[in-house]
XYZ file of C-alpha atoms in Angstrom:
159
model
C 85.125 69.528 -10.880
C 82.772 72.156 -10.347
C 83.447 74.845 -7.534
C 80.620 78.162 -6.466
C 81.686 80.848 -3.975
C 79.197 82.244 -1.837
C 78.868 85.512 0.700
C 77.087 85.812 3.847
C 76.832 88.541 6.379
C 75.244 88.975 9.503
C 74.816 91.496 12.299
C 73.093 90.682 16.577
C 72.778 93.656 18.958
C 75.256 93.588 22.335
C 72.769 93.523 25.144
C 73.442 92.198 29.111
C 72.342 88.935 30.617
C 73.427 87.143 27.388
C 76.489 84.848 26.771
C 78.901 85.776 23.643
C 79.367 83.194 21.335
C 81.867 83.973 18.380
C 83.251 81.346 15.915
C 81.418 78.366 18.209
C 83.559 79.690 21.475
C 82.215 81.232 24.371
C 84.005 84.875 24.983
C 84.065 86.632 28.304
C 82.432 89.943 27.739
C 80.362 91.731 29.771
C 77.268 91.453 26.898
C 76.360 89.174 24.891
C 74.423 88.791 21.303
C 71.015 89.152 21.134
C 69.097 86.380 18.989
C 66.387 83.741 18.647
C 69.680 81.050 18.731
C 72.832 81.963 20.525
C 73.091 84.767 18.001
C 76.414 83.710 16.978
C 77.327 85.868 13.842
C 80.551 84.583 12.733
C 78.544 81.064 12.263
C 75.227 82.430 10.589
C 77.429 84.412 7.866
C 79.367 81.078 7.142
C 76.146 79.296 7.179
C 74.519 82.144 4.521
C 77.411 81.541 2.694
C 77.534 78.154 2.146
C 73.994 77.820 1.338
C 73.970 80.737 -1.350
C 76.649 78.927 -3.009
C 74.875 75.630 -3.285
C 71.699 77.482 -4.207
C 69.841 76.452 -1.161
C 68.434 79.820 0.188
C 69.989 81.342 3.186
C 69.772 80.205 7.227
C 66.463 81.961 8.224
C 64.621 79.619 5.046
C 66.341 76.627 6.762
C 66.353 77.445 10.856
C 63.558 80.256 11.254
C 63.542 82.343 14.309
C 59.976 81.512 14.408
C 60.566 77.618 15.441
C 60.924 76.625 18.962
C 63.210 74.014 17.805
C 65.657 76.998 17.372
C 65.209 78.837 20.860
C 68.666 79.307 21.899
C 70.294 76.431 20.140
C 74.172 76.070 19.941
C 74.846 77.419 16.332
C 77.458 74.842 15.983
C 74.565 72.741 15.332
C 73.241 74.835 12.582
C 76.346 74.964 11.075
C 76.942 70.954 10.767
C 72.993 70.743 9.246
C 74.067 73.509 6.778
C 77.505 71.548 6.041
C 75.159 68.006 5.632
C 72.551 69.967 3.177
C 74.976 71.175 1.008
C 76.264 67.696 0.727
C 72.910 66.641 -0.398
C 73.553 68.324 -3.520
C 77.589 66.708 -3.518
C 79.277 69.944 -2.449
C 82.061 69.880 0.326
C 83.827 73.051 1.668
C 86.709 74.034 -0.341
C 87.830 77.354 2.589
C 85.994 79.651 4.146
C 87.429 83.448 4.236
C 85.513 85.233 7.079
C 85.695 89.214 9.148
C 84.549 89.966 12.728
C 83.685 93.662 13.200
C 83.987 93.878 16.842
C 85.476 97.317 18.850
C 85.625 94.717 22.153
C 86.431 92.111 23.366
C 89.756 91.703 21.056
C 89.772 88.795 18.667
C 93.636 88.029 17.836
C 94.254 85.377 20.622
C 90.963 83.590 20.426
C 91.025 83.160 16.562
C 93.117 79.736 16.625
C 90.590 78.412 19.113
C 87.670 79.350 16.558
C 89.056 78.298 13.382
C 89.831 74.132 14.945
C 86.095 74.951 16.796
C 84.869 75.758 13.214
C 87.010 73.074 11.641
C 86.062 69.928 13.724
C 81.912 70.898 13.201
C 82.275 71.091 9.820
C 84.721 68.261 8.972
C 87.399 70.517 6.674
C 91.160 71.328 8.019
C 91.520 74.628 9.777
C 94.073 75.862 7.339
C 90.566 75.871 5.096
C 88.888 78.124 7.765
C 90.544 82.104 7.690
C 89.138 84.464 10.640
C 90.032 87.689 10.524
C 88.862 90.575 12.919
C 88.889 94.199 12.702
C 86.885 97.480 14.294
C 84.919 99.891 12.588
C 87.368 102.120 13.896
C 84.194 103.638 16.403
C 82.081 104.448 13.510
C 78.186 103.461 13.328
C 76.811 100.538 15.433
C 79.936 98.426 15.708
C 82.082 101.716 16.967
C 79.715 102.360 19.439
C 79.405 98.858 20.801
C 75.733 97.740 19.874
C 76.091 95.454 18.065
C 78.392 92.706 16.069
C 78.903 91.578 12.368
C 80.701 89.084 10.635
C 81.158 88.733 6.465
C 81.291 85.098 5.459
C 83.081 84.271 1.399
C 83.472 80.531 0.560
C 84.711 78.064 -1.635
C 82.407 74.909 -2.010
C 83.360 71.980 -4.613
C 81.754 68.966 -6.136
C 83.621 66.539 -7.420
């Protein structure tokens, strides 16, 4: 058995008139993340993840902003093509350890709702799929509500 980790991070401004979409779930918020897709950064870190551990670039290589095929896709989509290339080269998720930095809206409720969301696209048990959220405590972008990141570690195994 051979098993890689991998790390991904990424970061959308807060702006009005868009929909927030954390973890595959739509939050109600009074902004939303700015990006070529939904913007969803919980799912592009997990995506960066997975495909630096396989060795497979990251999720700009693979889904460029600069496609029209991308224009405001549902990242959950992204996420099950990432899952399906990895396979290509026989890895499967082993667990997937990921961090919301968020000041608003609070996380803690809608966390089980993300991780079976996050489970069912990618085909693993949501006891494989940690969320955790925290603030920046009000410091830099995060603090001051601009924007959102998310920091993606996971486990991927081939048999």
């Amino acid at each position: 058995m051979k098993i890689r980790v991998g790390f991904g991070f990424d970061v959308h401004r807060l702006v009005e008139g868009r929909d927030l979409w954390l973890g595959g779930i739509k939050l109600e918020h009074e902004k939303g993340l700015l990006g070529h897709s939904d913007a969803d950064v919980l799912i592009h870190a997990i995506c960066d993840a997975l495909l630096g551990a396989a060795n497979m670039r990251d999720i700009g290589y693979h889904f460029p902003d600069t496609a029209g095929a991308y224009k405001d896709i549902d990242s959950k989509i992204l996420l099950k093509k990432t899952v399906d290339l990895i396979a290509t080269k026989g890895y499967r998720i082993g667990n997937i350890d990921a961090t919301v930095c968020a000041e608003r809206p609070k996380l803690k409720a809608r966390i089980p709702d993300m991780q079976e969301t996050l489970a069912r696209v990618m085909g693993t048990d949501s006891d494989d799929v940690s969320i955790k959220a925290t603030t920046t405590e009000k410091l830099g972008f995060t603090g001051r509500e601009e924007g959102i990141s998310a920091y993606a570690t996971v486990l991927i195994v081939k048999e």
